[in-house]
Amino acid sequence: MAIEFKPSPSLPPPVNSVGAVAWLRQNLLSSPLNVFLTFFSLYIIYLLVPPVIEWGLVNATWSGSSKAECTAGGACWAFIGVYFEQFMYGLYPEEETWRINIAVILLVVLVATFAVKSVNKLYLSIAIMVVYPVVAYILFAGGAFGLEIVETSLWGGLFLTVLLGVVGIVASFPLGVLLALGRQSNMPIAKSVCIVFIETIRAVPLITILFMASVMIPLFLPEGMNFNKLLRVLIGITLFSAAYMAEVIRGGLQAIPKGQYEAADAMGLTYWQSMILVILPQALKLVIPGIVNTFIGLFKDTTLVYIVGMFDLLGRIQAASHDASWLGTTIEGYAFAGFIYWAICFGMSRYSMAIERKLETGHKRN
Amino acid sequence: MTDRNMALAQLAPGEEAIIEFNDVNKWYGDFHVLKNINFSIKKGERIVVCGPSGSGKSTMTRCINRLEEHQKGSIIVDGIEMNDNLKNIEAIRKDVGMVFQHFNLFPHLTILENLTLAPIWVRKTPKKEAEEMAMHYLERVKIANQALKYPGQLSGGQQQRVAIARGLCMQPRIMLFDEPTSALDPEMIKEVLDVMVQLADEGMTMVCVTHEMGFAKTVADRVVFMDAGEIVEANEPNEFFNNPQQDRTQNFLSQILNH
């Protein structure tokens, strides 16, 4: 008679391999070198953190109307308080800034609606990608529905930074996808056009492109024909990051096994169907870290518009620190700018990690 | 090929071919991978293609739905000639299901979505109808309870059965199998072969590249042996295994059967 097979029971792991003590031992004190590095790092933290807290919080001055009132010896945050409106909105008329606030709230609400299950995602995407930009443009620029016209030369501060970043990201992404697909395609003309475009743009610094956009292009355009400098700069930034985006996405396309293309072909899907339904969802998921890298790079690169006379967040802060009554507040300004850029970029990074986790569908890939 | 074998690769007069190879030649660069393939398959026939690796058996099979292009000769599938005409290729691909060695399920879609993708987008079947049909085929490959999982969560044998169901969802007239069990663990081969045998019993036209000689013996109407890009011998299984005509075939059979 056959003996019934019973697997041995699973035992709990040894005590010293779980819990806080084990964590300490494994991560901080696992070898003499690690013990040294741990205590050395603690010493560095001890040297750096208390003075920074003292300067930034304990001895800081939070209100006042000039640098002279900052007498506590610490940071002069009063400077940020006084110029806060300008840092956020640039020279946008104060009584009109509600338009920017509404546009931002509207965008946040629309994007948050994605989390609601019962909403039709297609209509929502159309609302965000097609309707929202028109509404936002009317709100920002005015000239319709009784809204006062606000020249784009007055747009500035964090508003301009975010506008350049968001438009650059939203426009460069689809363009990058098309360029990557073009570069991979079998059609010789489309392929060469994409390669020439990508390689040319990547070989040129962004500053050059911004100069081209703001200074050179008007010289070549016929007399009387001119279009907005902000628009030219936006196009420059978009084309620039699209070239980088294309190469990141091409990496993802190359990582998809040939079998996926073949399976899609064998089912009778057309080229665009197989790209949109099968290849791109996988390829883009693979390169989310690279895509977000490009987004973050683009967002920080927008500070370069200072060169062509546009005052984004950093530009406004620099300009304000030249104010005679606030001389000597450069550090506070840069610290503030640094914090805002860090918060936004860190947010993007965490958001991308959340998306990656959400899209994870099992470890095996074939 | 001898005249006798030639005759077995062709059909008797009056029989209608669903797949026809006429003098098909194919090159990869300078490498002549298919040499003068003349072969006809009639509706409902089960063909097993075997041969050493690099003999062109996969390539020949993949020419049937034009995953590979041939450079000379003609291939006629279901009355439609395979050429550069995209319309023809799309029409054929609707009617020919394919199962790959490495399954090639779409890892970002659930099992159910894998099955309904082509019916919905290629055949324009309404989603609900496509899902019902998908569940029907999943029942048949005995895997309906996994419909909402992702391919990465299934075993190799389960994945391959899903792949077969995915092919069937297009309600094809022909099913191609390109070494469907070669990437599987031994204990999972049987569950896939069982599904294929069941399919064969229902009268599906099948072209199957495989080394499973047991499957060939029980299921095939004809076994085709290829070597170096040529069809060396084609015969009904009994004759093929017991009385191979060519030295090359005898040699191959002795290598794979006696170990």
XYZ file of C-alpha atoms in Angstrom:
625
model
C 0.000 0.000 0.000
C 1.292 3.448 -0.921
C 2.138 5.768 1.950
C 0.399 9.116 1.749
C 2.875 11.967 1.259
C 2.599 14.770 3.837
C 4.829 17.856 3.364
C 6.766 18.849 6.515
C 5.234 21.892 8.306
C 6.799 25.314 7.684
C 8.713 26.630 10.732
C 8.929 30.307 11.813
C 12.217 32.061 10.965
C 14.925 32.362 13.708
C 14.226 35.211 16.158
C 17.298 37.273 15.343
C 16.376 37.513 11.629
C 13.221 39.610 12.155
C 12.301 42.760 14.092
C 14.045 46.030 14.879
C 17.214 44.540 16.322
C 17.733 42.368 13.267
C 17.080 45.353 11.035
C 19.746 47.358 12.881
C 22.215 44.526 12.652
C 21.624 43.860 8.991
C 21.451 47.426 7.708
C 23.610 49.527 9.989
C 26.045 47.323 11.878
C 26.700 44.342 9.635
C 30.495 44.791 9.373
C 33.263 46.916 10.950
C 33.184 49.220 7.927
C 29.421 49.601 8.239
C 29.720 50.328 11.964
C 32.239 53.049 11.169
C 30.089 54.507 8.346
C 26.989 54.494 10.556
C 28.667 56.459 13.352
C 30.461 58.750 10.915
C 27.124 59.594 9.274
C 25.524 60.242 12.647
C 28.395 62.655 13.423
C 27.883 64.508 10.123
C 24.160 64.793 10.835
C 24.989 66.140 14.309
C 27.272 68.767 12.740
C 24.805 69.896 10.068
C 21.244 69.596 11.289
C 21.193 71.641 14.545
C 22.728 74.797 12.956
C 20.295 74.584 10.033
C 17.332 74.265 12.392
C 18.661 77.127 14.484
C 19.070 79.325 11.402
C 15.874 78.350 9.644
C 13.446 77.979 12.558
C 14.705 79.028 15.997
C 16.373 82.338 15.134
C 14.267 83.104 12.058
C 12.245 86.261 11.574
C 8.812 85.593 10.111
C 7.429 89.037 9.474
C 8.658 92.534 8.719
C 8.948 95.012 5.878
C 12.693 95.146 5.254
C 15.909 93.236 5.831
C 16.755 95.697 8.629
C 13.956 94.249 10.778
C 15.495 90.780 10.611
C 17.655 91.111 13.703
C 17.372 87.667 15.282
C 20.420 86.420 13.373
C 18.584 83.642 11.592
C 16.731 83.373 8.311
C 14.724 86.346 7.150
C 11.542 84.616 5.996
C 9.759 87.956 6.063
C 11.281 88.479 2.612
C 9.395 85.473 1.242
C 6.188 86.637 2.939
C 6.344 90.112 1.405
C 7.123 88.875 -2.101
C 5.002 85.717 -1.914
C 2.344 86.927 -4.390
C 5.032 87.835 -6.914
C 6.843 84.526 -6.505
C 3.592 82.686 -7.188
C 2.042 84.758 -9.979
C 4.806 87.026 -11.332
C 3.462 90.423 -12.401
C -0.016 89.021 -13.081
C -2.483 91.716 -11.852
C -3.287 91.024 -8.226
C -7.040 91.383 -8.640
C -6.978 88.790 -11.461
C -4.965 86.037 -9.789
C -8.180 84.211 -8.840
C -8.283 83.120 -12.487
C -5.057 81.195 -12.051
C -6.291 79.687 -8.794
C -9.518 78.524 -10.421
C -7.653 76.967 -13.353
C -5.374 75.085 -10.944
C -8.283 73.878 -8.783
C -10.151 72.801 -11.921
C -7.173 70.759 -13.093
C -6.723 69.114 -9.702
C -10.424 68.208 -9.581
C -10.379 66.804 -13.113
C -7.303 64.695 -12.476
C -8.669 63.472 -9.142
C -11.858 62.393 -10.913
C -9.785 59.674 -12.584
C -9.890 57.804 -9.283
C -13.717 57.640 -9.441
C -14.650 54.279 -10.933
C -17.998 55.121 -12.528
C -16.621 57.964 -14.670
C -16.036 57.321 -18.366
C -12.248 57.586 -18.696
C -12.371 58.414 -22.396
C -14.616 61.478 -21.908
C -12.538 62.541 -18.935
C -9.330 62.297 -20.971
C -10.907 64.381 -23.734
C -12.008 66.913 -21.127
C -8.479 67.174 -19.758
C -6.563 67.040 -23.028
C -8.861 69.095 -25.282
C -11.400 71.143 -23.332
C -9.301 72.070 -20.305
C -6.423 73.710 -22.225
C -8.904 76.000 -24.010
C -10.637 76.928 -20.756
C -7.315 77.468 -19.012
C -6.016 79.605 -21.862
C -9.113 81.809 -21.771
C -8.795 82.137 -17.996
C -5.096 82.984 -18.139
C -5.041 85.290 -21.158
C -8.549 86.744 -20.920
C -10.138 88.693 -23.750
C -13.364 86.664 -23.684
C -16.398 86.352 -21.417
C -15.655 89.772 -19.985
C -12.262 88.705 -18.652
C -9.635 91.410 -18.812
C -6.725 90.698 -21.176
C -3.477 89.865 -19.365
C -0.389 90.040 -21.582
C 1.806 86.943 -21.427
C 4.773 89.192 -20.612
C 3.176 89.642 -17.182
C 2.942 85.909 -16.532
C 5.615 84.774 -14.154
C 6.661 83.147 -10.921
C 5.671 79.637 -9.986
C 2.662 79.994 -12.306
C 4.970 80.355 -15.315
C 7.249 77.553 -14.083
C 4.347 75.141 -13.729
C 2.785 76.275 -17.003
C 6.038 75.670 -18.906
C 6.547 72.346 -17.151
C 3.017 71.022 -17.611
C 2.623 72.127 -21.223
C 6.109 70.844 -22.023
C 5.369 67.474 -20.425
C 1.902 67.044 -21.885
C 2.938 68.060 -25.394
C 6.319 66.355 -25.527
C 5.045 62.963 -24.411
C 2.840 62.117 -27.417
C 5.391 63.713 -29.736
C 8.097 61.550 -28.176
C 5.973 58.418 -28.665
C 5.459 59.265 -32.336
C 9.162 59.967 -32.829
C 10.121 56.680 -31.160
C 7.659 54.722 -33.293
C 8.881 56.566 -36.384
C 12.469 55.724 -35.602
C 11.496 52.045 -35.249
C 9.349 51.944 -38.365
C 10.056 50.264 -41.672
C 9.192 53.343 -43.682
C 12.523 54.851 -44.768
C 11.357 58.455 -45.055
C 9.553 58.600 -41.715
C 12.491 56.855 -40.135
C 15.110 59.267 -41.487
C 13.048 62.320 -40.574
C 12.763 61.076 -36.983
C 16.444 60.193 -36.709
C 17.568 63.559 -38.087
C 15.182 65.417 -35.767
C 16.171 63.498 -32.644
C 19.885 63.604 -33.270
C 19.865 67.313 -34.172
C 17.871 68.396 -31.134
C 19.873 66.226 -28.768
C 23.109 67.652 -30.076
C 22.096 71.220 -29.134
C 21.851 72.692 -25.618
C 18.435 73.919 -24.473
C 19.779 77.458 -24.100
C 20.547 77.531 -27.815
C 17.040 76.413 -28.630
C 15.537 79.050 -26.335
C 17.686 81.734 -27.974
C 16.625 80.503 -31.387
C 13.008 80.641 -30.304
C 13.117 84.085 -28.758
C 15.700 85.943 -30.834
C 16.408 84.192 -34.125
C 12.972 83.122 -35.288
C 11.535 86.666 -35.298
C 14.443 87.711 -37.548
C 13.534 85.117 -40.145
C 9.795 85.706 -40.074
C 8.413 88.192 -42.620
C 7.695 91.742 -41.491
C 4.542 92.048 -39.393
C 4.235 88.334 -38.870
C 5.147 87.423 -35.354
C 3.825 85.212 -32.676
C 3.980 85.265 -28.968
C 7.346 84.748 -27.299
C 5.883 82.468 -24.624
C 4.459 80.252 -27.356
C 7.807 80.130 -29.152
C 9.585 79.200 -25.936
C 6.965 76.536 -25.210
C 7.462 75.009 -28.645
C 11.225 75.061 -28.115
C 10.980 73.294 -24.753
C 8.490 70.760 -26.127
C 10.630 69.831 -29.128
C 13.700 69.599 -26.925
C 12.228 67.205 -24.413
C 10.354 65.241 -27.101
C 13.708 64.200 -28.553
C 14.855 62.881 -25.182
C 11.470 61.287 -24.542
C 11.665 59.514 -27.900
C 14.943 57.845 -27.001
C 13.664 56.758 -23.599
C 10.565 55.236 -25.184
C 12.618 53.598 -27.920
C 14.492 51.785 -25.170
C 11.175 50.448 -23.922
C 10.068 49.399 -27.403
C 13.289 47.464 -27.878
C 12.819 45.644 -24.599
C 9.499 44.137 -25.695
C 10.090 40.568 -26.910
C 9.578 39.935 -30.625
C 6.922 37.370 -29.712
C 4.595 40.142 -28.520
C 4.744 41.856 -31.917
C 4.221 38.495 -33.635
C 1.269 37.508 -31.454
C -0.390 40.850 -32.155
C 0.290 40.469 -35.897
C -0.935 36.885 -35.971
C -4.277 37.988 -34.485
C -4.788 40.370 -37.368
C -4.401 43.589 -35.366
C -3.372 46.534 -37.527
C -0.099 48.369 -36.885
C -1.729 51.100 -34.809
C -3.940 48.653 -32.924
C -1.015 46.480 -31.967
C 1.053 49.494 -30.921
C -1.693 51.135 -28.856
C -3.209 47.990 -27.344
C -0.231 45.676 -26.956
C 3.212 47.187 -27.392
C 3.043 50.727 -25.981
C 1.282 49.841 -22.698
C 4.092 47.418 -21.949
C 6.930 49.541 -23.311
C 5.817 52.700 -21.513
C 5.375 50.847 -18.243
C 8.927 49.549 -18.523
C 10.388 53.008 -18.985
C 8.309 54.936 -16.430
C 11.484 55.711 -14.430
C 13.151 57.087 -17.557
C 10.084 59.062 -18.577
C 9.763 60.639 -15.139
C 13.479 61.371 -15.210
C 12.941 63.323 -18.419
C 9.896 65.090 -16.948
C 11.826 66.145 -13.860
C 14.753 67.276 -16.000
C 12.391 69.276 -18.194
C 10.686 70.859 -15.189
C 13.974 72.071 -13.771
C 15.296 73.131 -17.184
C 12.425 75.600 -17.472
C 14.452 77.894 -15.183
C 16.574 78.642 -18.255
C 13.815 80.882 -19.649
C 15.367 83.516 -17.369
C 18.015 83.822 -20.108
C 15.466 85.047 -22.647
C 13.898 87.536 -20.270
C 11.054 85.566 -18.779
C 10.697 85.621 -15.018
C 9.687 82.221 -13.680
C 9.873 81.331 -9.990
C 13.660 81.462 -9.824
C 13.767 84.571 -12.003
C 11.340 86.415 -9.744
C 13.267 85.407 -6.632
C 16.529 86.619 -8.131
C 14.922 89.875 -9.176
C 13.380 90.393 -5.727
C 16.643 89.808 -3.920
C 18.036 92.872 -5.735
C 15.421 94.996 -3.971
C 17.349 97.644 -1.990
C 15.392 97.086 1.220
C 15.931 93.307 1.079
C 19.603 93.077 0.105
C 21.290 90.041 1.594
C 18.307 87.706 1.415
C 19.584 85.630 -1.493
C 20.030 82.512 0.646
C 16.446 82.634 1.903
C 15.213 83.073 -1.662
C 17.214 80.163 -3.009
C 16.247 77.989 -0.050
C 12.599 78.738 -0.774
C 13.017 78.022 -4.501
C 14.936 74.851 -3.711
C 12.187 73.677 -1.379
C 9.451 74.260 -3.964
C 11.359 72.533 -6.766
C 12.193 69.660 -4.433
C 8.572 69.274 -3.321
C 7.260 69.187 -6.893
C 9.959 66.861 -8.252
C 9.752 64.544 -5.242
C 5.982 64.466 -5.716
C 6.417 63.467 -9.360
C 8.853 60.760 -8.386
C 6.568 59.255 -5.714
C 3.578 59.470 -8.043
C 5.468 57.560 -10.730
C 6.408 54.866 -8.227
C 2.760 54.523 -7.236
C 1.795 54.132 -10.902
C 4.472 51.489 -11.389
C 3.142 49.502 -8.444
C -0.407 49.820 -9.735
C 0.578 48.496 -13.162
C 2.493 45.529 -11.807
C 0.832 42.360 -13.080
C 3.065 39.509 -11.977
C 6.760 38.855 -12.120
C 6.941 36.632 -15.171
C 7.355 38.229 -18.527
C 7.564 36.452 -21.813
C 11.777 13.516 -52.797
C 10.682 10.374 -54.586
C 7.639 10.441 -56.817
C 5.690 8.459 -54.265
C 6.439 10.999 -51.571
C 5.727 13.804 -53.937
C 2.296 12.343 -54.389
C 1.757 12.271 -50.643
C 2.693 15.919 -50.301
C 0.074 16.793 -52.901
C -3.610 15.996 -52.813
C -5.515 13.565 -54.941
C -7.399 15.227 -57.824
C -10.758 16.560 -56.757
C -9.716 17.285 -53.199
C -9.829 20.949 -52.293
C -6.790 22.420 -50.593
C -7.161 24.971 -47.784
C -3.417 25.663 -47.747
C -1.255 25.374 -50.848
C 2.503 25.852 -51.179
C 3.697 26.088 -54.788
C 7.473 26.141 -55.354
C 7.954 28.293 -52.256
C 11.475 29.553 -51.657
C 12.728 31.765 -48.893
C 16.088 33.240 -47.994
C 17.389 34.918 -44.838
C 20.016 37.080 -46.486
C 22.158 34.514 -48.319
C 20.827 31.587 -46.362
C 18.356 29.508 -48.370
C 15.961 28.485 -45.621
C 13.043 27.065 -47.661
C 13.803 25.222 -50.897
C 11.071 24.487 -53.417
C 8.315 23.683 -50.970
C 5.372 22.038 -52.701
C 2.707 21.024 -50.289
C -1.054 21.020 -49.977
C -3.269 20.634 -46.958
C -6.958 19.934 -47.233
C -9.691 21.172 -44.973
C -9.884 19.360 -41.648
C -6.480 17.738 -42.052
C -4.094 17.432 -39.130
C -0.489 17.872 -40.216
C 2.470 17.323 -37.937
C 5.742 18.854 -39.112
C 8.937 17.507 -37.613
C 12.627 17.707 -38.324
C 15.917 18.762 -36.746
C 16.319 22.355 -35.556
C 17.146 24.748 -38.355
C 15.345 22.585 -40.898
C 12.867 25.349 -41.736
C 9.785 23.754 -40.192
C 8.859 26.768 -38.070
C 9.622 29.123 -40.921
C 7.358 27.180 -43.268
C 4.538 27.283 -40.743
C 4.989 30.982 -40.107
C 4.752 31.645 -43.853
C 1.144 30.483 -43.695
C 0.049 33.643 -41.845
C 2.908 35.701 -43.237
C 4.823 36.222 -40.042
C 7.587 35.365 -42.497
C 7.645 36.486 -46.121
C 8.611 34.104 -48.883
C 10.500 35.439 -51.876
C 9.560 32.985 -54.621
C 6.594 30.796 -55.404
C 3.076 31.197 -54.097
C 1.187 30.348 -50.934
C -2.586 30.211 -51.162
C -4.522 30.038 -47.918
C -8.277 29.632 -47.967
C -8.346 30.794 -51.586
C -6.383 33.965 -50.892
C -2.867 34.384 -52.187
C -0.275 35.660 -49.721
C 1.437 38.671 -51.183
C 2.266 42.229 -50.195
C -1.394 43.181 -50.230
C -2.139 44.149 -46.629
C -5.848 43.468 -47.094
C -5.080 39.849 -47.994
C -2.780 39.439 -45.034
C -5.360 40.868 -42.643
C -8.063 38.651 -44.103
C -5.929 35.532 -43.645
C -4.857 36.412 -40.143
C -8.499 36.626 -39.106
C -8.945 33.033 -40.195
C -5.697 31.532 -38.941
C -5.035 31.124 -35.225
C -1.497 30.684 -33.983
C 0.036 29.212 -30.832
C 3.676 29.964 -30.114
C 6.437 28.122 -28.307
C 6.711 30.875 -25.688
C 2.937 31.457 -25.432
C 3.271 35.186 -26.167
C 0.329 36.117 -23.992
C 0.087 39.837 -23.316
C 1.366 40.233 -19.747
C -0.351 43.580 -19.148
C -3.837 42.186 -19.820
C -5.884 39.710 -17.824
C -6.567 36.276 -19.271
C -10.053 37.403 -20.272
C -8.713 40.566 -21.925
C -6.115 38.512 -23.790
C -8.919 36.436 -25.253
C -11.298 39.270 -26.132
C -8.732 41.677 -27.608
C -8.758 40.374 -31.178
C -12.504 39.584 -31.366
C -13.326 43.105 -30.179
C -10.811 45.030 -32.297
C -10.445 42.853 -35.386
C -13.836 41.183 -35.682
C -15.700 44.103 -34.048
C -17.606 41.717 -31.793
C -19.529 43.519 -29.018
C -17.617 43.315 -25.741
C -20.229 41.286 -23.874
C -20.512 38.731 -26.659
C -16.719 38.484 -26.910
C -16.488 37.850 -23.174
C -19.101 35.116 -23.310
C -17.229 33.457 -26.141
C -13.946 33.807 -24.264
C -15.435 32.152 -21.187
C -16.736 29.361 -23.379
C -13.280 28.628 -24.754
C -11.702 28.978 -21.316
C -14.135 26.317 -20.073
C -13.003 24.116 -22.898
C -9.352 24.384 -21.956
C -10.441 23.936 -18.307
C -9.108 27.214 -17.025
C -12.226 29.419 -16.693
C -11.607 30.009 -12.978
C -8.412 31.938 -13.834
C -10.081 34.417 -16.198
C -9.329 37.501 -14.120
C -5.700 36.668 -13.353
C -2.722 37.922 -15.295
C -0.580 35.598 -17.431
C 2.375 35.997 -15.055
C 0.341 34.340 -12.316
C -0.260 31.106 -14.262
C 1.956 28.084 -14.830
C 3.464 27.435 -18.244
C 0.944 24.740 -19.098
C -1.954 26.969 -18.087
C -0.537 29.842 -20.109
C -0.250 27.670 -23.193
C -3.839 26.491 -22.805
C -4.897 30.135 -22.543
C -2.928 30.816 -25.719
C -4.820 28.041 -27.500
C -8.131 29.457 -26.260
C -7.017 32.886 -27.450
C -6.401 31.502 -30.918
C -9.803 29.792 -30.928
C -11.612 32.987 -29.923
C -11.120 34.313 -33.434
C -13.035 31.215 -34.605
C -10.313 30.374 -37.089
C -10.539 27.855 -39.902
C -6.914 26.853 -39.405
C -4.793 26.589 -36.264
C -0.999 26.749 -36.424
C 1.079 25.393 -33.545
C 4.753 26.321 -33.454
C 6.389 23.883 -30.997
C 3.636 24.422 -28.420
C 5.108 22.112 -25.784
C 8.849 22.763 -26.197
C 9.035 25.398 -23.469
C 6.993 23.449 -20.915
C 8.021 21.416 -17.909
C 7.474 17.700 -18.563
C 4.542 17.407 -16.174
C 2.649 20.138 -18.027
C 3.034 18.799 -21.545
C 0.142 16.387 -21.248
C -2.462 18.990 -20.277
C -1.613 20.993 -23.411
C -1.539 17.949 -25.686
C -4.938 16.858 -24.322
C -6.441 20.173 -25.421
C -4.852 19.791 -28.855
C -6.147 16.242 -29.251
C -9.628 17.417 -28.307
C -9.347 20.158 -30.915
C -8.216 17.663 -33.541
C -11.180 15.419 -32.763
C -13.501 18.327 -33.526
C -12.208 18.547 -37.073
C -10.063 21.697 -36.911
C -7.474 22.045 -39.668
C -4.187 21.945 -37.786
C -0.560 22.431 -38.724
C 1.595 21.498 -35.799
C 5.367 21.757 -35.516
C 6.290 19.421 -32.688
C 8.659 16.790 -31.427
C 5.884 14.932 -29.610
C 5.880 11.770 -31.681
C 3.137 10.217 -29.559
C 0.894 13.097 -30.529
C 1.879 12.667 -34.182
C 1.046 8.959 -34.116
C -2.382 9.349 -32.551
C -3.608 12.579 -34.098
C -1.893 13.345 -37.398
C -3.353 12.563 -40.792
C 0.064 13.107 -42.284
C 3.517 13.606 -40.837
C 5.908 15.855 -42.733
C 9.651 15.509 -42.215
C 11.817 18.462 -43.139
C 15.573 18.813 -43.290
C 17.791 21.621 -44.612
C 14.832 23.606 -45.905
C 13.251 20.771 -47.883
C 10.356 18.431 -47.346
C 12.182 15.112 -47.263
C 9.234 12.873 -46.683
C 5.507 13.141 -46.036
C 3.356 10.181 -45.149
C 0.499 9.001 -42.993
C 1.821 8.289 -39.500
C 1.811 4.477 -39.559
C 3.896 4.313 -42.708
C 6.032 7.245 -41.630
C 7.106 5.687 -38.352
C 7.206 2.013 -39.348
C 8.425 2.253 -42.877
C 10.332 5.487 -43.513
C 11.505 5.709 -47.103
C 14.464 8.045 -46.806
C 17.754 7.417 -45.001
C 17.570 10.896 -43.537
C 14.148 10.165 -42.029
C 15.260 6.819 -40.621
C 18.256 8.479 -39.098
C 16.150 11.231 -37.490
C 13.559 8.815 -36.165
C 16.191 6.544 -34.652
C 17.683 9.567 -32.858
C 14.473 10.791 -31.299
C 12.738 7.463 -30.637
C 15.575 5.374 -29.189
C 16.812 6.826 -26.001
